[in-house]
C-alpha cells in the first residue's frame, strides 16, 4: 500500500492511493496466486489489473477502469458551458493468453 500526495499553490493538488497484492517468497510456489494491482486518484478514477495463471501455459488478464467525468460539454454549445453527466464511465478489458 502506498499513498502519494502532490501539494502545490500553482498546480492543482492531487492524491493517489496504490495497492498491490503479489505472491511473496514465503508463499508456496506449488499454488499459483493471483496478482492484483489497483490505483485510485483524487478525482475518483480507478485503475485495476489482475493476472491469473490458469495452468502452466494459460493465463488470464483483466483490466478494469472507472473514470470520473463530472462535466462534459453539451452538443452544439460553447465550451464554457458544461452540464453534469453520469459520474462514472466504467470499462472492462479481458484477455486470455496461451
PDB file of C-alpha atoms in Angstrom:
ATOM      1  CA  UNK A   1       0.000   0.000   0.000  1.00  0.00           C
ATOM      2  CA  UNK A   2       1.308   3.445  -0.863  1.00  0.00           C
ATOM      3  CA  UNK A   3      -0.010   6.994  -0.688  1.00  0.00           C
ATOM      4  CA  UNK A   4       1.244   9.844  -2.876  1.00  0.00           C
ATOM      5  CA  UNK A   5       0.448  13.491  -2.219  1.00  0.00           C
ATOM      6  CA  UNK A   6       1.226  16.384  -4.535  1.00  0.00           C
ATOM      7  CA  UNK A   7       0.578  19.744  -2.888  1.00  0.00           C
ATOM      8  CA  UNK A   8       1.122  22.936  -4.838  1.00  0.00           C
ATOM      9  CA  UNK A   9      -0.061  26.526  -4.814  1.00  0.00           C
ATOM     10  CA  UNK A  10       0.434  26.787  -8.590  1.00  0.00           C
ATOM     11  CA  UNK A  11      -0.692  23.421  -9.998  1.00  0.00           C
ATOM     12  CA  UNK A  12      -3.752  21.512  -8.778  1.00  0.00           C
ATOM     13  CA  UNK A  13      -3.034  19.349  -5.750  1.00  0.00           C
ATOM     14  CA  UNK A  14      -3.757  15.642  -6.026  1.00  0.00           C
ATOM     15  CA  UNK A  15      -3.679  12.397  -4.062  1.00  0.00           C
ATOM     16  CA  UNK A  16      -3.023   8.873  -5.328  1.00  0.00           C
ATOM     17  CA  UNK A  17      -3.701   5.609  -3.464  1.00  0.00           C
ATOM     18  CA  UNK A  18      -1.931   2.479  -4.749  1.00  0.00           C
ATOM     19  CA  UNK A  19      -2.394  -1.079  -3.526  1.00  0.00           C
ATOM     20  CA  UNK A  20      -0.941  -4.332  -4.838  1.00  0.00           C
ATOM     21  CA  UNK A  21      -1.171  -7.992  -3.877  1.00  0.00           C
ATOM     22  CA  UNK A  22       1.610 -10.236  -5.123  1.00  0.00           C
ATOM     23  CA  UNK A  23       2.746 -13.705  -4.108  1.00  0.00           C
ATOM     24  CA  UNK A  24       5.572 -13.420  -1.597  1.00  0.00           C
ATOM     25  CA  UNK A  25       8.640 -15.646  -1.384  1.00  0.00           C
ATOM     26  CA  UNK A  26       7.267 -17.317   1.734  1.00  0.00           C
ATOM     27  CA  UNK A  27       4.075 -18.404  -0.058  1.00  0.00           C
ATOM     28  CA  UNK A  28       4.014 -21.855  -1.538  1.00  0.00           C
ATOM     29  CA  UNK A  29       5.239 -21.935  -5.130  1.00  0.00           C
ATOM     30  CA  UNK A  30       3.089 -25.018  -5.704  1.00  0.00           C
ATOM     31  CA  UNK A  31      -0.089 -22.927  -5.770  1.00  0.00           C
ATOM     32  CA  UNK A  32      -0.358 -20.006  -8.184  1.00  0.00           C
ATOM     33  CA  UNK A  33      -1.940 -16.975  -6.612  1.00  0.00           C
ATOM     34  CA  UNK A  34      -3.397 -14.035  -8.493  1.00  0.00           C
ATOM     35  CA  UNK A  35      -1.617 -10.741  -8.981  1.00  0.00           C
ATOM     36  CA  UNK A  36      -3.879  -7.790  -8.162  1.00  0.00           C
ATOM     37  CA  UNK A  37      -2.904  -4.125  -8.587  1.00  0.00           C
ATOM     38  CA  UNK A  38      -5.179  -1.130  -8.089  1.00  0.00           C
ATOM     39  CA  UNK A  39      -4.796   2.623  -8.043  1.00  0.00           C
ATOM     40  CA  UNK A  40      -7.227   5.457  -7.305  1.00  0.00           C
ATOM     41  CA  UNK A  41      -6.601   9.180  -7.674  1.00  0.00           C
ATOM     42  CA  UNK A  42      -8.175  12.205  -6.002  1.00  0.00           C
ATOM     43  CA  UNK A  43     -10.728  12.659  -8.800  1.00  0.00           C
ATOM     44  CA  UNK A  44     -12.145   9.184  -8.102  1.00  0.00           C
ATOM     45  CA  UNK A  45     -10.719   7.436 -11.164  1.00  0.00           C
ATOM     46  CA  UNK A  46      -9.856   3.791 -10.517  1.00  0.00           C
ATOM     47  CA  UNK A  47      -7.472   1.546 -12.477  1.00  0.00           C
ATOM     48  CA  UNK A  48      -7.204  -2.127 -11.547  1.00  0.00           C
ATOM     49  CA  UNK A  49      -5.269  -5.012 -13.112  1.00  0.00           C
ATOM     50  CA  UNK A  50      -5.479  -8.697 -12.289  1.00  0.00           C
ATOM     51  CA  UNK A  51      -3.479 -11.610 -13.650  1.00  0.00           C
ATOM     52  CA  UNK A  52      -4.369 -15.256 -13.038  1.00  0.00           C
ATOM     53  CA  UNK A  53      -2.351 -18.295 -14.115  1.00  0.00           C
ATOM     54  CA  UNK A  54      -4.983 -20.853 -15.047  1.00  0.00           C
ATOM     55  CA  UNK A  55      -2.401 -23.505 -15.966  1.00  0.00           C
ATOM     56  CA  UNK A  56       1.282 -23.655 -16.885  1.00  0.00           C
ATOM     57  CA  UNK A  57       0.604 -22.283 -20.376  1.00  0.00           C
ATOM     58  CA  UNK A  58      -2.666 -20.360 -19.956  1.00  0.00           C
ATOM     59  CA  UNK A  59      -3.090 -17.082 -18.145  1.00  0.00           C
ATOM     60  CA  UNK A  60      -6.000 -14.652 -17.892  1.00  0.00           C
ATOM     61  CA  UNK A  61      -5.690 -10.913 -17.508  1.00  0.00           C
ATOM     62  CA  UNK A  62      -8.437  -8.414 -16.666  1.00  0.00           C
ATOM     63  CA  UNK A  63      -8.143  -4.633 -16.662  1.00  0.00           C
ATOM     64  CA  UNK A  64     -10.854  -2.508 -15.080  1.00  0.00           C
ATOM     65  CA  UNK A  65     -11.043   1.271 -15.387  1.00  0.00           C
ATOM     66  CA  UNK A  66     -13.551   3.553 -13.734  1.00  0.00           C
ATOM     67  CA  UNK A  67     -13.124   7.172 -14.763  1.00  0.00           C
ATOM     68  CA  UNK A  68     -14.769  10.115 -13.121  1.00  0.00           C
ATOM     69  CA  UNK A  69     -16.191  12.635 -15.579  1.00  0.00           C
ATOM     70  CA  UNK A  70     -18.315  15.147 -13.731  1.00  0.00           C
ATOM     71  CA  UNK A  71     -18.760  17.529 -16.633  1.00  0.00           C
ATOM     72  CA  UNK A  72     -18.721  17.229 -20.391  1.00  0.00           C
ATOM     73  CA  UNK A  73     -19.641  19.865 -22.961  1.00  0.00           C
ATOM     74  CA  UNK A  74     -23.173  19.535 -24.313  1.00  0.00           C
ATOM     75  CA  UNK A  75     -23.539  19.139 -28.075  1.00  0.00           C
ATOM     76  CA  UNK A  76     -23.658  22.326 -30.188  1.00  0.00           C
ATOM     77  CA  UNK A  77     -22.837  24.749 -27.380  1.00  0.00           C
ATOM     78  CA  UNK A  78     -19.952  26.809 -26.116  1.00  0.00           C
ATOM     79  CA  UNK A  79     -17.103  25.024 -24.373  1.00  0.00           C
ATOM     80  CA  UNK A  80     -17.584  27.365 -21.410  1.00  0.00           C
ATOM     81  CA  UNK A  81     -20.973  25.854 -20.603  1.00  0.00           C
ATOM     82  CA  UNK A  82     -20.946  22.423 -19.017  1.00  0.00           C
ATOM     83  CA  UNK A  83     -23.752  20.155 -17.944  1.00  0.00           C
ATOM     84  CA  UNK A  84     -23.349  17.324 -15.426  1.00  0.00           C
ATOM     85  CA  UNK A  85     -23.287  13.851 -16.934  1.00  0.00           C
ATOM     86  CA  UNK A  86     -23.078  10.442 -15.329  1.00  0.00           C
ATOM     87  CA  UNK A  87     -20.434  10.410 -12.640  1.00  0.00           C
ATOM     88  CA  UNK A  88     -18.531   7.307 -13.693  1.00  0.00           C
ATOM     89  CA  UNK A  89     -17.953   5.583 -17.000  1.00  0.00           C
ATOM     90  CA  UNK A  90     -16.668   2.026 -16.455  1.00  0.00           C
ATOM     91  CA  UNK A  91     -14.768  -0.094 -18.932  1.00  0.00           C
ATOM     92  CA  UNK A  92     -13.518  -3.668 -18.691  1.00  0.00           C
ATOM     93  CA  UNK A  93     -10.943  -5.454 -20.843  1.00  0.00           C
ATOM     94  CA  UNK A  94     -10.260  -9.180 -20.549  1.00  0.00           C
ATOM     95  CA  UNK A  95      -7.806 -11.380 -22.416  1.00  0.00           C
ATOM     96  CA  UNK A  96      -6.597 -14.968 -22.239  1.00  0.00           C
ATOM     97  CA  UNK A  97      -3.087 -15.867 -23.426  1.00  0.00           C
ATOM     98  CA  UNK A  98      -1.969 -19.350 -24.407  1.00  0.00           C
TER      99      UNK A  98
END
